[in-house]
Amino acid sequence: EICQTGLFICYLITWDFIMVLFKNKNIFIIGLFIVGQIFGKGISKTSIFPAQGKHVHGSSIIEAPNGDFLACWFYGSGERTANDVVIQGSRLKKGSSEWGSIFVMADTPDLPDCNPVLFINENDELMLFWIAVRANGWENSVLRYKISSDYLKPGAPNWDWQDIIILKPGEEFYNTIKKEFEANYTDPAWSEYALPYEKLIAEAALDMEKRQKGWMTRIHPITLSTGRILLPLYSDGYNISLIGISDDNGKTWTSSKPIVGFGPVQPALIEKNDGSIIAYMRDNGGSPYRILVSESQDQGMSWTFATDSKILNPGSSIDAIELKNGHWVMIYNDTEDSRSSWAVSLSKDEGKTWKWTRHIGVSHDKSESYSYPSMIQTKDGKIHISYSYRNQEGKTILHASFNENWIKKGD
């Protein structure tokens, strides 16, 4: 279903009438652009496929160089415990209002494939990152990727290469975890037979095998002003995050120091004007349930201890991007206990304040669920998101688009 303002439709009809009168297509195109910029302040929503009974989740969306959209998600009878889970995808051709047929993007035989992330590097190559879950445990996941230079045709991309990424966090991983917890938290009640949380995490950080597995994708990578690519990763084993770093356009990867805190996972990254980087993260820790924040001053190599922001979070993924004009946009569930409210906020001061907020969806009886966004800004300036949606009819992935002015108008 596509929802637009009645005023916008009215002006489209008016310009269509002008085109008929003057029989000049150029007049229509110019008029349509002007009307769209001035009056196109609504939001459009469409299902990528009809609601159905299987589990569909963790989508990612990108705009291809030819103006097509590609989206992907994982699909199956469950998540990490369901070995039939695969990565599916679909294409929205430029100028079309309907997503095309579903195709398979990745399938590791007899293992669940989850958390796909799409990215286009500076060579205009399409990269797909995802995880294959070994032994049905998130902490055992293998980080995988594919690259395609042939992805503009109908159907699935033709892949040039695929491999796995094995990061090797060294002793600094343990040292950072130990130091950050000791500096930021003290548990007054513990014994050697009942070690507190942070000591157990530090102990696990000494295990070289554990350090090299279980790093999972969720949010788009970003390319810094220096050309460095940062791939946001997190671990359910350690309940913290880490950044994959590439200085050769995604050919090789090294690991950052960990982003330490109480449940900072699934980071969304934005580079500030001064070159520092902000990570906004899902809160997998205890109350108060807030979006967690960390900062890096050295191009993503080291990070401050993750602390609570003022923004509510029920333990659900968020996304945040910088727009072409320097403004920041964040999409998130603005509750502490459910995914029934779906908000988007706008900041003009690099996240110091979020002055404007508008809701994409609110389910007062909690019969609908909105979660796990993927957000981009396209060449025409519009903001596009894909996200998981569930109601009584089933589950699907929704695609929505709007502009900055729509956010500013508020609810």
Short mmCIF file of C-alpha atoms in Angstrom, two decimals:
data_model
loop_
_atom_site.label_atom_id
_atom_site.label_comp_id
_atom_site.label_asym_id
_atom_site.label_seq_id
_atom_site.Cartn_x
_atom_site.Cartn_y
_atom_site.Cartn_z
CA GLU A 1 0.00 0.00 0.00
CA ILE A 2 1.35 3.43 -0.93
CA CYS A 3 0.14 6.40 1.12
CA GLN A 4 0.59 9.98 -0.11
CA THR A 5 -1.02 13.25 0.79
CA GLY A 6 -4.16 14.27 -1.05
CA LEU A 7 -2.57 17.61 -1.85
CA PHE A 8 0.35 15.91 -3.59
CA ILE A 9 -2.02 13.81 -5.72
CA CYS A 10 -4.05 16.88 -6.60
CA TYR A 11 -1.01 18.68 -7.93
CA LEU A 12 0.08 15.64 -9.90
CA ILE A 13 -3.30 15.63 -11.64
CA THR A 14 -2.97 19.37 -12.31
CA TRP A 15 0.43 18.97 -13.95
CA ASP A 16 -0.83 15.99 -15.93
CA PHE A 17 -3.56 18.26 -17.29
CA ILE A 18 -0.93 20.85 -18.21
CA MET A 19 1.00 18.21 -20.13
CA VAL A 20 -2.09 17.29 -22.12
CA LEU A 21 -2.79 20.94 -22.92
CA PHE A 22 0.74 21.75 -24.06
CA LYS A 23 1.71 18.30 -25.30
CA ASN A 24 5.16 18.98 -23.91
CA LYS A 25 6.72 16.24 -21.84
CA ASN A 26 9.50 18.51 -20.61
CA ILE A 27 6.98 20.84 -18.99
CA PHE A 28 5.46 17.90 -17.15
CA ILE A 29 8.82 16.63 -15.91
CA ILE A 30 9.89 20.06 -14.63
CA GLY A 31 6.53 20.60 -12.99
CA LEU A 32 6.58 17.18 -11.39
CA PHE A 33 10.01 17.87 -9.88
CA ILE A 34 8.89 21.23 -8.45
CA VAL A 35 5.66 19.78 -7.05
CA GLY A 36 7.55 16.86 -5.53
CA GLN A 37 10.02 19.15 -3.77
CA ILE A 38 7.42 21.55 -2.44
CA PHE A 39 4.45 19.32 -1.69
CA GLY A 40 5.87 15.80 -1.54
CA LYS A 41 6.05 15.74 2.24
CA GLY A 42 4.17 12.51 2.80
CA ILE A 43 5.40 9.03 3.52
CA SER A 44 5.14 6.09 1.14
CA LYS A 45 4.96 2.51 2.42
CA THR A 46 4.87 -0.75 0.50
CA SER A 47 5.33 -4.41 1.34
CA ILE A 48 8.22 -6.01 -0.51
CA PHE A 49 6.16 -9.23 -0.49
CA PRO A 50 2.76 -10.20 1.00
CA ALA A 51 2.53 -11.04 4.69
CA GLN A 52 3.19 -14.74 5.26
CA GLY A 53 3.85 -17.24 8.06
CA LYS A 54 7.62 -17.77 7.86
CA HIS A 55 10.10 -15.76 9.91
CA VAL A 56 11.50 -12.81 7.92
CA HIS A 57 13.84 -10.38 9.62
CA GLY A 58 17.04 -8.35 9.56
CA SER A 59 16.68 -6.57 6.22
CA SER A 60 19.16 -4.32 4.41
CA ILE A 61 18.53 -1.91 1.53
CA ILE A 62 20.76 -0.04 -0.93
CA GLU A 63 20.37 2.12 -4.06
CA ALA A 64 22.27 0.76 -7.05
CA PRO A 65 24.14 3.10 -9.42
CA ASN A 66 21.37 2.73 -12.03
CA GLY A 67 18.66 3.85 -9.60
CA ASP A 68 17.32 0.38 -8.77
CA PHE A 69 16.85 -0.63 -5.14
CA LEU A 70 18.12 -3.94 -3.80
CA ALA A 71 16.89 -5.33 -0.50
CA CYS A 72 17.66 -8.54 1.34
CA TRP A 73 16.61 -10.28 4.56
CA PHE A 74 16.78 -13.70 6.18
CA TYR A 75 13.91 -16.13 5.72
CA GLY A 76 13.05 -19.48 7.26
CA SER A 77 11.28 -21.30 10.06
CA GLY A 78 13.21 -19.50 12.79
CA GLU A 79 16.59 -17.94 13.45
CA ARG A 80 19.78 -19.53 14.81
CA THR A 81 18.11 -22.86 15.63
CA ALA A 82 16.50 -23.32 12.19
CA ASN A 83 18.83 -24.82 9.59
CA ASP A 84 16.55 -23.89 6.69
CA VAL A 85 17.18 -20.14 7.05
CA VAL A 86 18.53 -18.48 3.88
CA ILE A 87 19.21 -14.95 2.67
CA GLN A 88 16.57 -13.77 0.21
CA GLY A 89 16.44 -10.63 -1.90
CA SER A 90 14.34 -8.57 -4.25
CA ARG A 91 14.80 -5.68 -6.66
CA LEU A 92 12.74 -2.53 -7.19
CA LYS A 93 13.41 -1.29 -10.70
CA LYS A 94 13.89 2.43 -11.10
CA GLY A 95 10.53 4.06 -11.75
CA SER A 96 8.55 1.02 -10.62
CA SER A 97 6.19 0.91 -7.64
CA GLU A 98 6.28 -2.88 -7.17
CA TRP A 99 9.15 -5.01 -5.94
CA GLY A 100 10.15 -7.88 -8.20
CA SER A 101 10.29 -11.62 -7.66
CA ILE A 102 12.16 -12.95 -4.65
CA PHE A 103 15.51 -14.67 -5.25
CA VAL A 104 18.11 -16.36 -3.07
CA MET A 105 21.15 -14.24 -2.20
CA ALA A 106 23.03 -16.73 0.01
CA ASP A 107 22.53 -20.24 1.38
CA THR A 108 25.07 -22.14 3.44
CA PRO A 109 23.77 -25.74 3.26
CA ASP A 110 22.23 -27.00 6.52
CA LEU A 111 23.24 -23.89 8.48
CA PRO A 112 21.14 -20.82 9.31
CA ASP A 113 22.15 -17.74 7.29
CA CYS A 114 21.22 -14.50 9.09
CA ASN A 115 21.76 -10.75 9.44
CA PRO A 116 22.57 -9.76 5.84
CA VAL A 117 24.08 -6.33 5.13
CA LEU A 118 24.44 -4.71 1.69
CA PHE A 119 27.14 -2.19 0.81
CA ILE A 120 28.52 -0.59 -2.37
CA ASN A 121 32.23 0.20 -2.20
CA GLU A 122 34.11 2.97 -3.98
CA ASN A 123 34.62 0.71 -7.02
CA ASP A 124 30.83 0.40 -7.36
CA GLU A 125 31.08 -3.27 -6.37
CA LEU A 126 28.18 -4.74 -4.42
CA MET A 127 29.20 -6.42 -1.18
CA LEU A 128 26.96 -8.72 0.85
CA PHE A 129 28.02 -9.48 4.43
CA TRP A 130 26.16 -12.03 6.56
CA ILE A 131 26.65 -14.77 9.13
CA ALA A 132 26.39 -18.55 8.95
CA VAL A 133 25.46 -19.85 12.41
CA ARG A 134 27.46 -22.91 13.47
CA ALA A 135 26.12 -25.31 16.11
CA ASN A 136 22.94 -23.21 16.28
CA GLY A 137 24.57 -20.63 18.54
CA TRP A 138 25.08 -16.93 17.79
CA GLU A 139 28.43 -17.09 19.58
CA ASN A 140 29.63 -19.66 17.01
CA SER A 141 28.74 -17.64 13.93
CA VAL A 142 31.06 -17.33 10.93
CA LEU A 143 31.28 -13.95 9.18
CA ARG A 144 30.88 -14.34 5.41
CA TYR A 145 30.86 -12.01 2.40
CA LYS A 146 30.31 -11.93 -1.36
CA ILE A 147 31.31 -9.40 -4.03
CA SER A 148 29.57 -8.67 -7.33
CA SER A 149 30.40 -6.36 -10.22
CA ASP A 150 27.35 -7.62 -12.15
CA TYR A 151 24.26 -6.73 -10.14
CA LEU A 152 22.30 -4.26 -12.30
CA LYS A 153 20.37 -6.85 -14.30
CA PRO A 154 17.00 -8.34 -13.28
CA GLY A 155 17.15 -11.06 -10.65
CA ALA A 156 19.92 -11.98 -8.26
CA PRO A 157 23.44 -10.52 -8.58
CA ASN A 158 26.09 -12.61 -10.31
CA TRP A 159 28.77 -13.07 -7.68
CA ASP A 160 32.47 -12.73 -8.53
CA TRP A 161 33.88 -13.95 -5.24
CA GLN A 162 32.92 -15.17 -1.78
CA ASP A 163 34.92 -15.90 1.34
CA ILE A 164 34.87 -15.72 5.12
CA ILE A 165 36.30 -12.99 7.33
CA ILE A 166 38.23 -14.14 10.38
CA LEU A 167 39.15 -11.29 12.67
CA LYS A 168 41.95 -11.83 15.17
CA PRO A 169 41.52 -9.53 18.17
CA GLY A 170 44.75 -9.82 20.18
CA GLU A 171 45.67 -9.32 23.80
CA GLU A 172 44.51 -5.70 23.58
CA PHE A 173 40.99 -7.10 23.37
CA TYR A 174 41.32 -8.57 26.86
CA ASN A 175 43.25 -5.60 28.21
CA THR A 176 40.65 -3.12 26.95
CA ILE A 177 37.71 -5.07 28.38
CA LYS A 178 39.41 -5.46 31.76
CA LYS A 179 40.52 -1.82 31.93
CA GLU A 180 37.18 -0.35 30.83
CA PHE A 181 35.12 -2.42 33.26
CA GLU A 182 37.46 -1.67 36.16
CA ALA A 183 37.30 2.05 35.39
CA ASN A 184 33.54 2.25 34.94
CA TYR A 185 31.91 -0.34 37.20
CA THR A 186 32.33 -1.96 40.59
CA ASP A 187 30.04 -4.76 41.80
CA PRO A 188 29.83 -4.59 45.61
CA ALA A 189 28.55 -8.15 45.93
CA TRP A 190 30.73 -10.95 44.60
CA SER A 191 32.86 -13.90 45.57
CA GLU A 192 35.32 -16.16 43.81
CA TYR A 193 32.53 -18.76 43.52
CA ALA A 194 30.11 -16.22 42.04
CA LEU A 195 32.14 -13.85 39.91
CA PRO A 196 30.38 -10.71 38.69
CA TYR A 197 29.41 -10.17 35.06
CA GLU A 198 32.40 -8.05 34.05
CA LYS A 199 34.93 -10.53 35.45
CA LEU A 200 33.32 -13.39 33.54
CA ILE A 201 33.47 -11.37 30.31
CA ALA A 202 37.11 -10.50 30.91
CA GLU A 203 37.90 -14.15 31.61
CA ALA A 204 36.28 -15.18 28.31
CA ALA A 205 38.32 -12.49 26.53
CA LEU A 206 41.48 -14.46 27.34
CA ASP A 207 40.26 -17.30 25.10
CA MET A 208 41.82 -16.84 21.64
CA GLU A 209 39.26 -19.07 19.91
CA LYS A 210 36.29 -17.22 21.39
CA ARG A 211 37.81 -13.90 20.32
CA GLN A 212 37.94 -15.02 16.68
CA LYS A 213 34.36 -16.23 16.26
CA GLY A 214 30.82 -15.03 16.73
CA TRP A 215 31.22 -11.51 15.26
CA MET A 216 27.93 -10.64 13.62
CA THR A 217 26.68 -8.04 11.15
CA ARG A 218 23.56 -5.91 11.37
CA ILE A 219 24.08 -2.29 10.13
CA HIS A 220 25.57 -0.88 6.90
CA PRO A 221 29.29 -0.20 6.83
CA ILE A 222 30.36 3.42 6.36
CA THR A 223 33.20 4.89 4.31
CA LEU A 224 35.12 7.56 6.19
CA SER A 225 36.38 10.77 4.61
CA THR A 226 39.82 9.08 4.55
CA GLY A 227 38.48 6.17 2.46
CA ARG A 228 38.62 3.70 5.34
CA ILE A 229 35.66 1.32 5.56
CA LEU A 230 34.19 0.53 8.98
CA LEU A 231 32.03 -2.60 9.28
CA PRO A 232 29.94 -2.56 12.49
CA LEU A 233 30.00 -5.93 14.29
CA TYR A 234 28.80 -7.30 17.61
CA SER A 235 28.97 -10.46 19.70
CA ASP A 236 26.21 -12.13 21.69
CA GLY A 237 28.92 -14.19 23.37
CA TYR A 238 30.63 -11.11 24.83
CA ASN A 239 27.57 -8.82 24.62
CA ILE A 240 29.73 -6.01 23.22
CA SER A 241 30.65 -4.59 19.81
CA LEU A 242 33.71 -4.32 17.60
CA ILE A 243 34.48 -2.73 14.24
CA GLY A 244 35.93 -4.45 11.19
CA ILE A 245 38.41 -2.09 9.51
CA SER A 246 39.47 -2.14 5.85
CA ASP A 247 41.91 0.29 4.21
CA ASP A 248 41.90 -1.47 0.82
CA ASN A 249 38.24 -1.20 -0.22
CA GLY A 250 37.16 -4.40 1.51
CA LYS A 251 39.89 -6.80 0.37
CA THR A 252 41.36 -7.35 3.85
CA TRP A 253 40.06 -6.69 7.35
CA THR A 254 41.47 -6.06 10.81
CA SER A 255 39.65 -5.54 14.09
CA SER A 256 39.29 -2.48 16.26
CA LYS A 257 39.50 -2.55 20.01
CA PRO A 258 36.15 -3.55 21.53
CA ILE A 259 33.32 -1.16 22.35
CA VAL A 260 32.89 -2.08 26.02
CA GLY A 261 29.79 -1.54 28.13
CA PHE A 262 26.72 -3.30 29.46
CA GLY A 263 25.15 -4.68 26.30
CA PRO A 264 26.22 -2.22 23.57
CA VAL A 265 25.45 -4.15 20.38
CA GLN A 266 24.56 -3.58 16.72
CA PRO A 267 26.31 -0.21 16.31
CA ALA A 268 25.25 2.39 13.76
CA LEU A 269 28.14 4.70 12.90
CA ILE A 270 28.30 8.37 11.85
CA GLU A 271 31.43 10.41 11.16
CA LYS A 272 31.34 13.95 12.57
CA ASN A 273 32.77 17.01 10.85
CA ASP A 274 35.88 16.90 13.05
CA GLY A 275 36.62 13.30 11.99
CA SER A 276 35.50 11.62 15.21
CA ILE A 277 32.94 8.84 14.98
CA ILE A 278 29.79 8.26 17.02
CA ALA A 279 28.34 4.77 17.55
CA TYR A 280 24.67 4.46 18.51
CA MET A 281 23.81 1.00 19.83
CA ARG A 282 21.00 -1.25 20.94
CA ASP A 283 20.79 -1.70 24.71
CA ASN A 284 21.19 -5.37 25.63
CA GLY A 285 21.99 -4.52 29.25
CA GLY A 286 19.84 -3.69 32.25
CA SER A 287 17.66 -0.72 33.08
CA PRO A 288 17.39 2.10 32.30
CA TYR A 289 16.81 0.93 28.75
CA ARG A 290 18.38 3.56 26.51
CA ILE A 291 20.26 3.77 23.23
CA LEU A 292 23.92 3.44 24.13
CA VAL A 293 26.60 5.79 22.78
CA SER A 294 30.35 5.50 22.26
CA GLU A 295 32.90 7.70 20.46
CA SER A 296 36.15 7.13 18.57
CA GLN A 297 38.82 9.76 17.99
CA ASP A 298 41.16 7.56 15.89
CA GLN A 299 39.13 6.47 12.84
CA GLY A 300 37.37 3.63 14.63
CA MET A 301 40.32 1.89 16.26
CA SER A 302 39.50 2.61 19.92
CA TRP A 303 36.24 3.56 21.62
CA THR A 304 34.99 5.13 24.82
CA PHE A 305 32.99 3.09 27.34
CA ALA A 306 29.40 2.92 26.10
CA THR A 307 27.01 5.04 28.14
CA ASP A 308 23.28 5.69 28.19
CA SER A 309 21.79 8.41 26.03
CA LYS A 310 18.40 9.92 26.81
CA ILE A 311 16.74 8.03 23.95
CA LEU A 312 14.53 5.06 24.89
CA ASN A 313 15.35 1.58 23.59
CA PRO A 314 13.63 -1.74 24.39
CA GLY A 315 16.59 -3.90 23.36
CA SER A 316 15.96 -3.49 19.64
CA SER A 317 18.15 -2.53 16.69
CA ILE A 318 18.36 1.09 15.53
CA ASP A 319 19.89 2.87 12.53
CA ALA A 320 21.32 6.35 12.09
CA ILE A 321 22.79 8.14 9.07
CA GLU A 322 24.14 11.53 8.06
CA LEU A 323 22.23 13.30 5.30
CA LYS A 324 23.92 15.15 2.46
CA ASN A 325 23.24 18.49 4.19
CA GLY A 326 24.99 17.34 7.38
CA HIS A 327 21.84 16.65 9.37
CA TRP A 328 21.48 13.30 11.17
CA VAL A 329 18.48 10.97 11.12
CA MET A 330 17.80 8.11 13.53
CA ILE A 331 15.09 5.45 13.43
CA TYR A 332 14.28 3.42 16.54
CA ASN A 333 11.63 1.95 18.85
CA ASP A 334 10.96 4.75 21.36
CA THR A 335 9.79 2.51 24.22
CA GLU A 336 11.43 0.51 26.99
CA ASP A 337 9.36 -2.64 26.66
CA SER A 338 8.04 -3.28 23.14
CA ARG A 339 8.53 -2.82 19.41
CA SER A 340 5.06 -1.34 18.92
CA SER A 341 6.16 2.27 18.40
CA TRP A 342 8.34 3.27 15.44
CA ALA A 343 9.95 6.72 15.58
CA VAL A 344 12.29 8.71 13.36
CA SER A 345 14.18 11.73 14.75
CA LEU A 346 16.19 14.53 13.18
CA SER A 347 19.24 16.38 14.53
CA LYS A 348 20.88 19.49 13.07
CA ASP A 349 23.74 19.60 15.62
CA GLU A 350 25.44 16.22 15.14
CA GLY A 351 23.36 14.39 17.72
CA LYS A 352 23.60 16.89 20.57
CA THR A 353 19.83 17.34 20.36
CA TRP A 354 17.09 15.59 18.41
CA LYS A 355 14.63 18.44 17.97
CA TRP A 356 12.16 16.78 15.60
CA THR A 357 10.48 13.38 15.99
CA ARG A 358 7.71 11.74 14.00
CA HIS A 359 6.22 8.26 14.14
CA ILE A 360 6.15 5.95 11.16
CA GLY A 361 3.84 3.60 13.03
CA VAL A 362 2.28 3.16 16.47
CA SER A 363 0.29 0.11 17.58
CA HIS A 364 -1.51 1.07 20.76
CA ASP A 365 -2.81 -2.47 21.35
CA LYS A 366 0.63 -3.91 20.46
CA SER A 367 -0.85 -6.09 17.72
CA GLU A 368 1.75 -4.75 15.28
CA SER A 369 5.53 -4.88 15.54
CA TYR A 370 8.11 -2.69 13.77
CA SER A 371 11.82 -3.42 14.10
CA TYR A 372 15.33 -3.80 12.66
CA PRO A 373 15.61 -0.85 10.27
CA SER A 374 18.03 -0.32 7.40
CA MET A 375 18.23 3.31 6.25
CA ILE A 376 19.80 5.17 3.31
CA GLN A 377 19.51 8.52 1.59
CA THR A 378 19.17 8.29 -2.18
CA LYS A 379 20.59 10.53 -4.88
CA ASP A 380 17.34 12.53 -5.04
CA GLY A 381 17.59 13.37 -1.33
CA LYS A 382 14.82 11.10 -0.07
CA ILE A 383 15.23 8.85 2.94
CA HIS A 384 14.43 5.17 2.38
CA ILE A 385 14.12 2.45 5.00
CA SER A 386 13.38 -1.26 5.04
CA TYR A 387 12.25 -2.93 8.24
CA SER A 388 10.59 -5.98 9.76
CA TYR A 389 6.83 -5.75 10.18
CA ARG A 390 4.42 -8.17 11.87
CA ASN A 391 0.66 -8.06 12.38
CA GLN A 392 -2.14 -10.60 12.73
CA GLU A 393 -1.92 -11.47 9.03
CA GLY A 394 1.72 -12.50 9.19
CA LYS A 395 5.24 -11.15 8.68
CA THR A 396 6.83 -9.15 5.88
CA ILE A 397 9.53 -6.60 5.12
CA LEU A 398 8.24 -3.07 4.52
CA HIS A 399 9.86 -0.37 2.40
CA ALA A 400 9.09 3.24 3.32
CA SER A 401 10.32 6.58 1.99
CA PHE A 402 9.94 10.18 3.11
CA ASN A 403 11.92 13.42 3.19
CA GLU A 404 13.33 15.61 5.92
CA ASN A 405 10.38 18.00 5.85
CA TRP A 406 8.03 15.13 6.66
CA ILE A 407 9.94 14.52 9.89
CA LYS A 408 9.86 18.21 10.81
CA LYS A 409 6.07 18.36 10.57
CA GLY A 410 5.79 15.96 13.51
CA ASP A 411 2.84 13.72 14.38
#
